[in-house]
Amino acid sequence: MSERKPAGRPVRVALLGCGTVGTEVVRLLHEQADDLTARVGAPVELVGVAVRRPNKHREVPAELLTTDAAGLIDSDVDVVVEVIGGIEPARTLLLAALRAGKSVVTANKALLAEHGGELFEAADASGADLYFEAAVAGAIPLLRPLRESLAGDRITRVMGIVNGTTNFILSAMDGTGASYAETLEEATQLGYAEADPTADVDGFDAAAKAAILASLAFHTRVTAADVHREGIASVTAADVAAARELGRAVKLLAICEREVDETGGEAVSVRVHPAMIPRSHPLAGVNGAFNAVFVEAEAAGQLMFYGQGAGGAPTASAVLGDLVAVARNRVVGGRGPRESAYADLSVRPMGQTPTRYHVSLDVADRSGVLAQVAAVFAEHDVSIAVVRQQGRGEDASLVVVTHSAQDSALQSTVDKIAGLPVVREVVSVMRVEGEES
Ligand code: NDP
Ligand code: HSE
């Protein structure tokens, strides 16, 4: 537990990193100094800012800047705010801070999703706080509700749009009918996508966030490696058009579900992939770079969290909220919530996870074709929910939407259908979410 500080003594803060987020943290600390003092019960004093290239940082008083992050942590500071990003040196620096009993606020989803367990253990050993609201969905208060407000409930599902870049791209594809490549170029020019967009478009960023969400929702340690991950690079204009025709939208979803496994025991599934959702679903109306997360809990029912998931000021808002919480704990001598991983549920492989597929085919328009396609679904024990066929001269467009089945059975079905001589082309294959199965 944090030691109670003598009345009136400032809470001393070290900031590691001063880029997009860090610059805004410095600004808010300065602009809101009086309010923060009143809210915390003591002044919050920024005593040092560690960066790589001090000459670049005119926004910070020169005497605060240092390149020696480890030395700054080792000095007389109470709280370390980390907005460097990446695994190293952030991991080593935060472990040193926590082991020395200094509370940590971080926005670093990649680090938490890979080494969260190690950081929590260090925090527990010294009694320090570890807060990370900004790591998932930027400004949106989401982790504290999961960690604290819903701690008395049983969460069954968390499903959301947690990456702004990919949501911007998919929304634009939906709006204009343009291809993925064209839209990515536009997103890069507008500054939504980074020069190297891999972490966003290949789903790594969303997978790290899904791991954090699942860990909190299901009281189980889930790492990024446990998350099934598919990005949006293979989403075509045809997929988006096929979704539109059926009153659906394509979104990159992070889905964390509580499930019953083959033995009747509880398990979780955690996945990130593009999916079609009905346009009537609240997540379908989340456009541009916005994030939204839908939470289902047994007693609370359905909850939706919506807002800006990225950007300097929105992310700094979440960092400052955490900073006030840990600073208050320092002042009154308490401690925030620890890691809760007691449930220790197993994470189910994607192949065993129940999903639904939308399959759009170009087939030969002659007798027996529909029966051949339907036979492959039956062979894999996949039940068909909807079939729609439209003739186009010698060919026909055939759309099949399945009921829920094991993902591996659905994959095998599609593979076999693709090889049928009567199937000219598999136009689109995508999972369907957000409707009754
Ligand atoms: P930036 O790349 O803009 O800033 C990183 C900062 O870290 C820079 O100031 C850089 O110094 C500093 N830095 C890098 N290496 C070191 C080092 N070895 N020692 C000391 N300082 C170092 O990152 P962001 O502000 O965009 O992101 C920070 C964190 O926030 C990441 O974990 C990110 O995932 C997370 N986040 C970011 C969001 C966003 O919208 N940007 C949204 C939500 C979370 P210098 O400036 O001198 O090069
Ligand atoms: N690159 C991320 C996004 C930033 O596009 O949402 C926030 O983590």
GROMACS .gro file of C-alpha atoms and ligand atoms in nm:
model
  493
    1MET     CA    1   0.000   0.000   0.000
    2SER     CA    2   0.124   0.352  -0.082
    3GLU     CA    3   0.274   0.528   0.215
    4ARG     CA    4   0.067   0.824   0.331
    5LYS     CA    5   0.249   1.144   0.240
    6PRO     CA    6   0.298   1.431   0.485
    7ALA     CA    7   0.016   1.688   0.440
    8GLY     CA    8   0.087   1.945   0.171
    9ARG     CA    9   0.396   1.772   0.030
   10PRO     CA   10   0.368   1.761  -0.351
   11VAL     CA   11   0.319   1.435  -0.537
   12ARG     CA   12   0.632   1.420  -0.753
   13VAL     CA   13   0.582   1.293  -1.107
   14ALA     CA   14   0.833   1.165  -1.364
   15LEU     CA   15   0.717   1.161  -1.727
   16LEU     CA   16   0.882   0.911  -1.961
   17GLY     CA   17   0.826   1.017  -2.323
   18CYS     CA   18   0.701   1.347  -2.458
   19GLY     CA   19   0.557   1.278  -2.801
   20THR     CA   20   0.194   1.296  -2.918
   21VAL     CA   21   0.054   1.196  -2.579
   22GLY     CA   22   0.332   1.318  -2.347
   23THR     CA   23   0.318   1.675  -2.484
   24GLU     CA   24  -0.052   1.691  -2.398
   25VAL     CA   25   0.011   1.546  -2.052
   26VAL     CA   26   0.262   1.827  -1.988
   27ARG     CA   27   0.012   2.086  -2.114
   28LEU     CA   28  -0.275   1.960  -1.899
   29LEU     CA   29  -0.054   1.930  -1.589
   30HIS     CA   30   0.046   2.292  -1.636
   31GLU     CA   31  -0.295   2.435  -1.731
   32GLN     CA   32  -0.489   2.252  -1.463
   33ALA     CA   33  -0.236   2.272  -1.182
   34ASP     CA   34  -0.472   2.443  -0.935
   35ASP     CA   35  -0.764   2.212  -1.003
   36LEU     CA   36  -0.542   1.906  -0.981
   37THR     CA   37  -0.409   2.022  -0.643
   38ALA     CA   38  -0.765   2.057  -0.514
   39ARG     CA   39  -0.871   1.719  -0.651
   40VAL     CA   40  -0.566   1.530  -0.526
   41GLY     CA   41  -0.529   1.710  -0.194
   42ALA     CA   42  -0.167   1.808  -0.270
   43PRO     CA   43   0.017   1.976  -0.558
   44VAL     CA   44   0.110   1.748  -0.849
   45GLU     CA   45   0.463   1.844  -0.947
   46LEU     CA   46   0.629   1.742  -1.273
   47VAL     CA   47   0.992   1.691  -1.172
   48GLY     CA   48   1.142   1.548  -1.491
   49VAL     CA   49   1.070   1.446  -1.850
   50ALA     CA   50   1.277   1.172  -2.012
   51VAL     CA   51   1.306   1.182  -2.392
   52ARG     CA   52   1.546   1.063  -2.661
   53ARG     CA   53   1.622   1.399  -2.824
   54PRO     CA   54   1.599   1.684  -2.571
   55ASN     CA   55   1.683   1.953  -2.830
   56LYS     CA   56   1.355   1.883  -3.006
   57HIS     CA   57   1.140   1.968  -2.704
   58ARG     CA   58   1.071   2.341  -2.677
   59GLU     CA   59   0.737   2.273  -2.500
   60VAL     CA   60   0.911   2.156  -2.181
   61PRO     CA   61   1.131   2.375  -1.955
   62ALA     CA   62   1.489   2.272  -2.042
   63GLU     CA   63   1.579   2.201  -1.678
   64LEU     CA   64   1.317   1.921  -1.666
   65LEU     CA   65   1.448   1.735  -1.971
   66THR     CA   66   1.678   1.437  -1.946
   67THR     CA   67   1.784   1.140  -2.155
   68ASP     CA   68   1.845   0.937  -1.839
   69ALA     CA   69   1.505   0.776  -1.778
   70ALA     CA   70   1.645   0.520  -1.531
   71GLY     CA   71   1.814   0.796  -1.330
   72LEU     CA   72   1.491   0.997  -1.323
   73ILE     CA   73   1.298   0.698  -1.188
   74ASP     CA   74   1.568   0.644  -0.929
   75SER     CA   75   1.539   1.002  -0.804
   76ASP     CA   76   1.287   1.127  -0.546
   77VAL     CA   77   0.967   1.067  -0.745
   78ASP     CA   78   0.635   0.914  -0.633
   79VAL     CA   79   0.468   0.842  -0.967
   80VAL     CA   80   0.607   0.741  -1.307
   81VAL     CA   81   0.397   0.814  -1.617
   82GLU     CA   82   0.514   0.613  -1.919
   83VAL     CA   83   0.422   0.729  -2.271
   84ILE     CA   84   0.726   0.602  -2.461
   85GLY     CA   85   0.549   0.297  -2.607
   86GLY     CA   86   0.690  -0.040  -2.722
   87ILE     CA   87   0.842  -0.315  -2.510
   88GLU     CA   88   1.196  -0.200  -2.430
   89PRO     CA   89   1.313   0.013  -2.257
   90ALA     CA   90   0.958   0.068  -2.122
   91ARG     CA   91   0.942  -0.277  -1.957
   92THR     CA   92   1.274  -0.247  -1.774
   93LEU     CA   93   1.199   0.109  -1.665
   94LEU     CA   94   0.851   0.030  -1.531
   95LEU     CA   95   0.969  -0.283  -1.349
   96ALA     CA   96   1.237  -0.071  -1.180
   97ALA     CA   97   0.976   0.191  -1.082
   98LEU     CA   98   0.728  -0.063  -0.944
   99ARG     CA   99   0.996  -0.258  -0.755
  100ALA     CA  100   1.099   0.069  -0.592
  101GLY     CA  101   0.736   0.121  -0.481
  102LYS     CA  102   0.664   0.404  -0.727
  103SER     CA  103   0.317   0.406  -0.876
  104VAL     CA  104   0.293   0.372  -1.251
  105VAL     CA  105   0.050   0.516  -1.506
  106THR     CA  106   0.101   0.387  -1.859
  107ALA     CA  107  -0.072   0.408  -2.199
  108ASN     CA  108   0.136   0.118  -2.333
  109LYS     CA  109  -0.101  -0.156  -2.458
  110ALA     CA  110   0.175  -0.353  -2.632
  111LEU     CA  111   0.369  -0.384  -2.306
  112LEU     CA  112   0.066  -0.469  -2.093
  113ALA     CA  113  -0.060  -0.730  -2.339
  114GLU     CA  114   0.277  -0.905  -2.343
  115HIS     CA  115   0.421  -0.847  -1.995
  116GLY     CA  116   0.121  -0.737  -1.787
  117GLY     CA  117   0.160  -1.030  -1.546
  118GLU     CA  118   0.518  -0.943  -1.464
  119LEU     CA  119   0.430  -0.577  -1.407
  120PHE     CA  120   0.135  -0.664  -1.181
  121GLU     CA  121   0.354  -0.898  -0.975
  122ALA     CA  122   0.611  -0.622  -0.926
  123ALA     CA  123   0.331  -0.382  -0.825
  124ASP     CA  124   0.191  -0.634  -0.575
  125ALA     CA  125   0.532  -0.704  -0.424
  126SER     CA  126   0.590  -0.337  -0.342
  127GLY     CA  127   0.228  -0.227  -0.295
  128ALA     CA  128   0.249   0.027  -0.576
  129ASP     CA  129  -0.037   0.121  -0.810
  130LEU     CA  130  -0.045   0.023  -1.179
  131TYR     CA  131  -0.307   0.215  -1.382
  132PHE     CA  132  -0.350   0.200  -1.760
  133GLU     CA  133  -0.685   0.349  -1.868
  134ALA     CA  134  -0.529   0.512  -2.178
  135ALA     CA  135  -0.401   0.179  -2.311
  136VAL     CA  136  -0.740   0.080  -2.454
  137ALA     CA  137  -0.974   0.312  -2.645
  138GLY     CA  138  -0.791   0.639  -2.558
  139ALA     CA  139  -1.019   0.884  -2.382
  140ILE     CA  140  -1.306   0.641  -2.326
  141PRO     CA  141  -1.346   0.544  -1.960
  142LEU     CA  142  -1.362   0.169  -2.013
  143LEU     CA  143  -1.101  -0.012  -1.807
  144ARG     CA  144  -1.206   0.143  -1.477
  145PRO     CA  145  -1.570   0.038  -1.535
  146LEU     CA  146  -1.450  -0.317  -1.609
  147ARG     CA  147  -1.203  -0.321  -1.322
  148GLU     CA  148  -1.419  -0.149  -1.061
  149SER     CA  149  -1.779  -0.057  -1.151
  150LEU     CA  150  -1.863  -0.404  -1.288
  151ALA     CA  151  -1.653  -0.594  -1.033
  152GLY     CA  152  -1.972  -0.725  -0.869
  153ASP     CA  153  -2.126  -0.849  -1.194
  154ARG     CA  154  -2.046  -1.132  -1.434
  155ILE     CA  155  -1.936  -1.010  -1.774
  156THR     CA  156  -2.028  -1.243  -2.058
  157ARG     CA  157  -1.909  -1.052  -2.363
  158VAL     CA  158  -1.703  -0.753  -2.466
  159MET     CA  159  -1.722  -0.659  -2.833
  160GLY     CA  160  -1.587  -0.341  -2.979
  161ILE     CA  161  -1.415  -0.123  -3.232
  162VAL     CA  162  -1.086  -0.044  -3.060
  163ASN     CA  163  -0.871   0.076  -3.349
  164GLY     CA  164  -0.947   0.414  -3.500
  165THR     CA  165  -0.725   0.383  -3.807
  166THR     CA  166  -0.892   0.067  -3.936
  167ASN     CA  167  -1.238   0.201  -3.854
  168PHE     CA  168  -1.160   0.512  -4.055
  169ILE     CA  169  -1.054   0.296  -4.352
  170LEU     CA  170  -1.355   0.061  -4.334
  171SER     CA  171  -1.600   0.351  -4.291
  172ALA     CA  172  -1.449   0.524  -4.596
  173MET     CA  173  -1.465   0.203  -4.803
  174ASP     CA  174  -1.831   0.172  -4.704
  175GLY     CA  175  -1.904   0.534  -4.791
  176THR     CA  176  -1.728   0.551  -5.128
  177GLY     CA  177  -1.704   0.193  -5.255
  178ALA     CA  178  -1.327   0.247  -5.293
  179SER     CA  179  -1.070  -0.032  -5.252
  180TYR     CA  180  -0.866  -0.098  -4.939
  181ALA     CA  181  -0.544   0.028  -5.105
  182GLU     CA  182  -0.702   0.356  -5.221
  183THR     CA  183  -0.855   0.420  -4.880
  184LEU     CA  184  -0.535   0.339  -4.691
  185GLU     CA  185  -0.353   0.596  -4.905
  186GLU     CA  186  -0.615   0.858  -4.817
  187ALA     CA  187  -0.593   0.767  -4.447
  188THR     CA  188  -0.214   0.809  -4.458
  189GLN     CA  189  -0.240   1.147  -4.632
  190LEU     CA  190  -0.491   1.268  -4.373
  191GLY     CA  191  -0.263   1.152  -4.089
  192TYR     CA  192  -0.497   0.880  -3.956
  193ALA     CA  193  -0.271   0.594  -4.064
  194GLU     CA  194   0.097   0.601  -3.972
  195ALA     CA  195   0.374   0.575  -4.235
  196ASP     CA  196   0.407   0.210  -4.126
  197PRO     CA  197   0.044   0.113  -4.067
  198THR     CA  198   0.120  -0.255  -3.992
  199ALA     CA  199   0.028  -0.250  -3.622
  200ASP     CA  200  -0.314  -0.108  -3.705
  201VAL     CA  201  -0.414  -0.272  -4.034
  202ASP     CA  202  -0.281  -0.618  -3.943
  203GLY     CA  203  -0.473  -0.610  -3.614
  204PHE     CA  204  -0.176  -0.613  -3.370
  205ASP     CA  205  -0.294  -0.295  -3.194
  206ALA     CA  206  -0.650  -0.426  -3.159
  207ALA     CA  207  -0.523  -0.769  -3.044
  208ALA     CA  208  -0.319  -0.612  -2.763
  209LYS     CA  209  -0.627  -0.417  -2.654
  210ALA     CA  210  -0.845  -0.731  -2.675
  211ALA     CA  211  -0.599  -0.915  -2.448
  212ILE     CA  212  -0.625  -0.636  -2.189
  213LEU     CA  213  -1.006  -0.625  -2.211
  214ALA     CA  214  -1.041  -1.004  -2.178
  215SER     CA  215  -0.803  -1.014  -1.881
  216LEU     CA  216  -1.010  -0.757  -1.694
  217ALA     CA  217  -1.352  -0.886  -1.800
  218PHE     CA  218  -1.286  -1.252  -1.719
  219HIS     CA  219  -1.036  -1.228  -1.429
  220THR     CA  220  -0.789  -1.431  -1.634
  221ARG     CA  221  -0.444  -1.354  -1.769
  222VAL     CA  222  -0.475  -1.323  -2.146
  223THR     CA  223  -0.174  -1.219  -2.354
  224ALA     CA  224  -0.153  -1.089  -2.711
  225ALA     CA  225  -0.032  -1.435  -2.822
  226ASP     CA  226  -0.363  -1.587  -2.700
  227VAL     CA  227  -0.565  -1.363  -2.931
  228HIS     CA  228  -0.671  -1.487  -3.275
  229ARG     CA  229  -0.582  -1.199  -3.505
  230GLU     CA  230  -0.684  -1.109  -3.861
  231GLY     CA  231  -0.640  -0.759  -4.002
  232ILE     CA  232  -0.828  -0.568  -4.270
  233ALA     CA  233  -0.581  -0.589  -4.561
  234SER     CA  234  -0.782  -0.867  -4.725
  235VAL     CA  235  -1.118  -0.687  -4.697
  236THR     CA  236  -1.228  -0.610  -5.053
  237ALA     CA  237  -1.470  -0.361  -5.202
  238ALA     CA  238  -1.677  -0.671  -5.292
  239ASP     CA  239  -1.695  -0.772  -4.923
  240VAL     CA  240  -1.817  -0.426  -4.828
  241ALA     CA  241  -2.070  -0.422  -5.114
  242ALA     CA  242  -2.193  -0.773  -5.022
  243ALA     CA  243  -2.244  -0.655  -4.664
  244ARG     CA  244  -2.432  -0.346  -4.782
  245GLU     CA  245  -2.670  -0.554  -4.996
  246LEU     CA  246  -2.771  -0.750  -4.688
  247GLY     CA  247  -2.810  -0.443  -4.465
  248ARG     CA  248  -2.478  -0.498  -4.289
  249ALA     CA  249  -2.154  -0.306  -4.236
  250VAL     CA  250  -1.798  -0.441  -4.216
  251LYS     CA  251  -1.607  -0.357  -3.895
  252LEU     CA  252  -1.280  -0.476  -3.743
  253LEU     CA  253  -1.404  -0.618  -3.413
  254ALA     CA  254  -1.229  -0.720  -3.094
  255ILE     CA  255  -1.449  -0.991  -2.939
  256CYS     CA  256  -1.398  -1.141  -2.594
  257GLU     CA  257  -1.652  -1.404  -2.490
  258ARG     CA  258  -1.719  -1.629  -2.196
  259GLU     CA  259  -1.800  -1.977  -2.328
  260VAL     CA  260  -1.866  -2.333  -2.221
  261ASP     CA  261  -1.607  -2.579  -2.351
  262GLU     CA  262  -1.650  -2.945  -2.456
  263THR     CA  263  -1.613  -3.065  -2.096
  264GLY     CA  264  -1.888  -2.829  -1.977
  265GLY     CA  265  -1.628  -2.609  -1.808
  266GLU     CA  266  -1.590  -2.235  -1.858
  267ALA     CA  267  -1.345  -2.095  -2.111
  268VAL     CA  268  -1.292  -1.770  -2.298
  269SER     CA  269  -1.240  -1.687  -2.662
  270VAL     CA  270  -1.057  -1.373  -2.766
  271ARG     CA  271  -1.036  -1.269  -3.128
  272VAL     CA  272  -0.984  -0.978  -3.362
  273HIS     CA  273  -1.111  -1.001  -3.719
  274PRO     CA  274  -1.327  -0.816  -3.969
  275ALA     CA  275  -1.694  -0.906  -3.944
  276MET     CA  276  -2.028  -0.805  -4.089
  277ILE     CA  277  -2.271  -0.659  -3.839
  278PRO     CA  278  -2.631  -0.547  -3.898
  279ARG     CA  279  -2.662  -0.176  -3.972
  280SER     CA  280  -2.912  -0.161  -3.686
  281HIS     CA  281  -2.639  -0.265  -3.436
  282PRO     CA  282  -2.503   0.028  -3.230
  283LEU     CA  283  -2.145  -0.051  -3.342
  284ALA     CA  284  -2.242  -0.018  -3.711
  285GLY     CA  285  -2.301   0.355  -3.663
  286VAL     CA  286  -1.951   0.413  -3.523
  287ASN     CA  287  -1.769   0.578  -3.810
  288GLY     CA  288  -1.440   0.751  -3.883
  289ALA     CA  289  -1.162   0.719  -3.627
  290PHE     CA  290  -1.400   0.674  -3.332
  291ASN     CA  291  -1.396   0.374  -3.098
  292ALA     CA  292  -1.687   0.205  -2.923
  293VAL     CA  293  -1.713  -0.098  -2.699
  294PHE     CA  294  -2.023  -0.298  -2.620
  295VAL     CA  295  -2.020  -0.482  -2.287
  296GLU     CA  296  -2.273  -0.745  -2.181
  297ALA     CA  297  -2.298  -0.843  -1.815
  298GLU     CA  298  -2.549  -1.072  -1.648
  299ALA     CA  299  -2.699  -0.817  -1.409
  300ALA     CA  300  -2.617  -0.488  -1.581
  301GLY     CA  301  -2.732  -0.603  -1.925
  302GLN     CA  302  -2.590  -0.421  -2.227
  303LEU     CA  303  -2.363  -0.118  -2.193
  304MET     CA  304  -2.200   0.088  -2.466
  305PHE     CA  305  -1.888   0.304  -2.433
  306TYR     CA  306  -1.814   0.549  -2.716
  307GLY     CA  307  -1.563   0.823  -2.792
  308GLN     CA  308  -1.220   0.916  -2.920
  309GLY     CA  309  -0.983   0.624  -2.904
  310ALA     CA  310  -0.665   0.807  -3.000
  311GLY     CA  311  -0.499   1.145  -3.032
  312GLY     CA  312  -0.280   1.342  -2.796
  313ALA     CA  313  -0.538   1.531  -2.591
  314PRO     CA  314  -0.800   1.252  -2.562
  315THR     CA  315  -0.535   1.000  -2.456
  316ALA     CA  316  -0.380   1.251  -2.214
  317SER     CA  317  -0.724   1.293  -2.055
  318ALA     CA  318  -0.721   0.924  -1.960
  319VAL     CA  319  -0.360   0.948  -1.839
  320LEU     CA  320  -0.446   1.247  -1.618
  321GLY     CA  321  -0.748   1.064  -1.474
  322ASP     CA  322  -0.519   0.780  -1.370
  323LEU     CA  323  -0.261   1.024  -1.239
  324VAL     CA  324  -0.520   1.189  -1.013
  325ALA     CA  325  -0.626   0.844  -0.884
  326VAL     CA  326  -0.276   0.724  -0.799
  327ALA     CA  327  -0.177   1.064  -0.658
  328ARG     CA  328  -0.485   1.059  -0.430
  329ASN     CA  329  -0.384   0.713  -0.313
  330ARG     CA  330  -0.040   0.852  -0.230
  331VAL     CA  331  -0.195   1.139  -0.036
  332VAL     CA  332  -0.441   0.932   0.167
  333GLY     CA  333  -0.222   0.621   0.187
  334GLY     CA  334  -0.441   0.375  -0.005
  335ARG     CA  335  -0.406   0.153  -0.309
  336GLY     CA  336  -0.616   0.099  -0.622
  337PRO     CA  337  -0.732  -0.239  -0.755
  338ARG     CA  338  -0.472  -0.512  -0.803
  339GLU     CA  339  -0.461  -0.762  -1.085
  340SER     CA  340  -0.757  -1.000  -1.064
  341ALA     CA  341  -0.667  -1.326  -1.243
  342TYR     CA  342  -0.815  -1.574  -0.996
  343ALA     CA  343  -1.057  -1.732  -1.247
  344ASP     CA  344  -0.767  -1.853  -1.463
  345LEU     CA  345  -0.996  -1.968  -1.747
  346SER     CA  346  -0.850  -2.143  -2.049
  347VAL     CA  347  -0.845  -1.961  -2.382
  348ARG     CA  348  -1.013  -2.162  -2.657
  349PRO     CA  349  -0.843  -2.198  -2.995
  350MET     CA  350  -1.018  -2.011  -3.276
  351GLY     CA  351  -1.107  -2.336  -3.456
  352GLN     CA  352  -1.328  -2.438  -3.163
  353THR     CA  353  -1.497  -2.101  -3.129
  354PRO     CA  354  -1.858  -2.083  -3.254
  355THR     CA  355  -1.898  -1.826  -3.532
  356ARG     CA  356  -2.128  -1.758  -3.827
  357TYR     CA  357  -2.020  -1.707  -4.188
  358HIS     CA  358  -2.148  -1.506  -4.480
  359VAL     CA  359  -2.037  -1.670  -4.807
  360SER     CA  360  -2.096  -1.503  -5.142
  361LEU     CA  361  -2.032  -1.714  -5.455
  362ASP     CA  362  -2.047  -1.684  -5.832
  363VAL     CA  363  -2.183  -2.018  -5.952
  364ALA     CA  364  -2.300  -2.177  -6.274
  365ASP     CA  365  -2.674  -2.122  -6.314
  366ARG     CA  366  -2.800  -2.474  -6.380
  367SER     CA  367  -2.995  -2.745  -6.204
  368GLY     CA  368  -2.836  -2.918  -5.908
  369VAL     CA  369  -2.582  -2.641  -5.828
  370LEU     CA  370  -2.757  -2.520  -5.515
  371ALA     CA  371  -2.795  -2.882  -5.400
  372GLN     CA  372  -2.419  -2.945  -5.445
  373VAL     CA  373  -2.329  -2.637  -5.243
  374ALA     CA  374  -2.584  -2.719  -4.972
  375ALA     CA  375  -2.448  -3.075  -4.952
  376VAL     CA  376  -2.102  -2.945  -4.855
  377PHE     CA  377  -2.251  -2.743  -4.569
  378ALA     CA  378  -2.445  -3.052  -4.452
  379GLU     CA  379  -2.134  -3.271  -4.477
  380HIS     CA  380  -1.956  -3.041  -4.229
  381ASP     CA  381  -2.261  -3.021  -4.003
  382VAL     CA  382  -2.303  -2.650  -4.074
  383SER     CA  383  -2.664  -2.537  -4.071
  384ILE     CA  384  -2.771  -2.276  -4.329
  385ALA     CA  385  -2.975  -1.979  -4.203
  386VAL     CA  386  -3.028  -1.777  -4.524
  387VAL     CA  387  -2.982  -1.852  -4.897
  388ARG     CA  388  -3.024  -1.591  -5.167
  389GLN     CA  389  -2.975  -1.663  -5.535
  390GLN     CA  390  -2.995  -1.424  -5.829
  391GLY     CA  391  -2.952  -1.534  -6.190
  392ARG     CA  392  -2.717  -1.341  -6.421
  393GLY     CA  393  -2.731  -1.511  -6.762
  394GLU     CA  394  -2.518  -1.827  -6.744
  395ASP     CA  395  -2.400  -1.749  -6.391
  396ALA     CA  396  -2.577  -1.679  -6.067
  397SER     CA  397  -2.484  -1.499  -5.750
  398LEU     CA  398  -2.539  -1.722  -5.449
  399VAL     CA  399  -2.523  -1.587  -5.094
  400VAL     CA  400  -2.532  -1.822  -4.795
  401VAL     CA  401  -2.543  -1.712  -4.431
  402THR     CA  402  -2.491  -1.989  -4.179
  403HIS     CA  403  -2.610  -2.052  -3.829
  404SER     CA  404  -2.345  -2.072  -3.560
  405ALA     CA  405  -2.090  -2.355  -3.603
  406GLN     CA  406  -1.730  -2.427  -3.505
  407ASP     CA  407  -1.502  -2.191  -3.693
  408SER     CA  408  -1.286  -2.482  -3.817
  409ALA     CA  409  -1.594  -2.654  -3.969
  410LEU     CA  410  -1.690  -2.329  -4.143
  411GLN     CA  411  -1.335  -2.288  -4.282
  412SER     CA  412  -1.333  -2.646  -4.415
  413THR     CA  413  -1.675  -2.593  -4.572
  414VAL     CA  414  -1.556  -2.285  -4.759
  415ASP     CA  415  -1.234  -2.458  -4.871
  416LYS     CA  416  -1.431  -2.749  -5.016
  417ILE     CA  417  -1.692  -2.524  -5.182
  418ALA     CA  418  -1.414  -2.322  -5.348
  419GLY     CA  419  -1.300  -2.645  -5.518
  420LEU     CA  420  -1.641  -2.740  -5.662
  421PRO     CA  421  -1.635  -2.723  -6.046
  422VAL     CA  422  -1.971  -2.540  -6.046
  423VAL     CA  423  -1.829  -2.256  -5.831
  424ARG     CA  424  -1.673  -1.994  -6.060
  425GLU     CA  425  -1.552  -1.765  -5.781
  426VAL     CA  426  -1.572  -1.723  -5.405
  427VAL     CA  427  -1.655  -1.351  -5.404
  428SER     CA  428  -1.660  -1.289  -5.031
  429VAL     CA  429  -1.627  -1.484  -4.707
  430MET     CA  430  -1.672  -1.305  -4.379
  431ARG     CA  431  -1.786  -1.379  -4.027
  432VAL     CA  432  -2.119  -1.237  -3.913
  433GLU     CA  433  -2.160  -1.091  -3.563
  434GLY     CA  434  -2.413  -0.899  -3.363
  435GLU     CA  435  -2.730  -1.091  -3.446
  436GLU     CA  436  -2.911  -1.396  -3.313
  437SER     CA  437  -2.751  -1.719  -3.435
  438NDP     P1  438   0.539   0.912  -2.973
  438NDP     O1  439   0.621   0.830  -3.065
  438NDP     O2  440   0.473   1.033  -3.027
  438NDP     O3  441   0.630   0.957  -2.851
  438NDP     C1  442   0.722   0.872  -2.789
  438NDP     C2  443   0.808   0.953  -2.695
  438NDP     O4  444   0.894   0.864  -2.626
  438NDP     C3  445   0.896   1.058  -2.763
  438NDP     O5  446   0.892   1.177  -2.691
  438NDP     C4  447   1.037   0.997  -2.757
  438NDP     O6  448   1.140   1.092  -2.743
  438NDP     C5  449   1.027   0.917  -2.629
  438NDP     N1  450   1.122   0.807  -2.624
  438NDP     C6  451   1.143   0.709  -2.714
  438NDP     N2  452   1.239   0.625  -2.672
  438NDP     C7  453   1.280   0.673  -2.552
  438NDP     C8  454   1.377   0.632  -2.459
  438NDP     N3  455   1.451   0.524  -2.482
  438NDP     N4  456   1.393   0.703  -2.345
  438NDP     C9  457   1.317   0.814  -2.323
  438NDP     N5  458   1.223   0.857  -2.408
  438NDP    C10  459   1.206   0.788  -2.521
  438NDP     O7  460   0.432   0.814  -2.905
  438NDP     P2  461   0.282   0.847  -2.862
  438NDP     O8  462   0.280   0.964  -2.774
  438NDP     O9  463   0.193   0.845  -2.981
  438NDP    O10  464   0.244   0.714  -2.780
  438NDP    C11  465   0.293   0.692  -2.651
  438NDP    C12  466   0.221   0.573  -2.589
  438NDP    O11  467   0.081   0.600  -2.583
  438NDP    C13  468   0.233   0.442  -2.667
  438NDP    O12  469   0.238   0.334  -2.577
  438NDP    C14  470   0.104   0.436  -2.747
  438NDP    O13  471   0.066   0.304  -2.780
  438NDP    C15  472   0.007   0.496  -2.646
  438NDP     N6  473  -0.111   0.553  -2.705
  438NDP    C16  474  -0.099   0.646  -2.804
  438NDP    C17  475  -0.210   0.702  -2.860
  438NDP    C18  476  -0.201   0.805  -2.966
  438NDP    O14  477  -0.307   0.848  -3.017
  438NDP     N7  478  -0.083   0.851  -3.003
  438NDP    C19  479  -0.346   0.658  -2.818
  438NDP    C20  480  -0.346   0.563  -2.710
  438NDP    C21  481  -0.232   0.512  -2.658
  438NDP     P3  482   1.174   1.199  -2.858
  438NDP    O15  483   1.053   1.286  -2.872
  438NDP    O16  484   1.287   1.276  -2.804
  438NDP    O17  485   1.203   1.118  -2.979
  439HSE     N1  486  -0.319   0.348  -3.372
  439HSE     C1  487  -0.424   0.343  -3.276
  439HSE     C2  488  -0.559   0.359  -3.345
  439HSE     C3  489  -0.400   0.452  -3.172
  439HSE     O1  490  -0.563   0.381  -3.467
  439HSE     O2  491  -0.661   0.344  -3.281
  439HSE     C4  492  -0.467   0.426  -3.043
  439HSE     O3  493  -0.419   0.314  -2.977
   0.00000   0.00000   0.00000
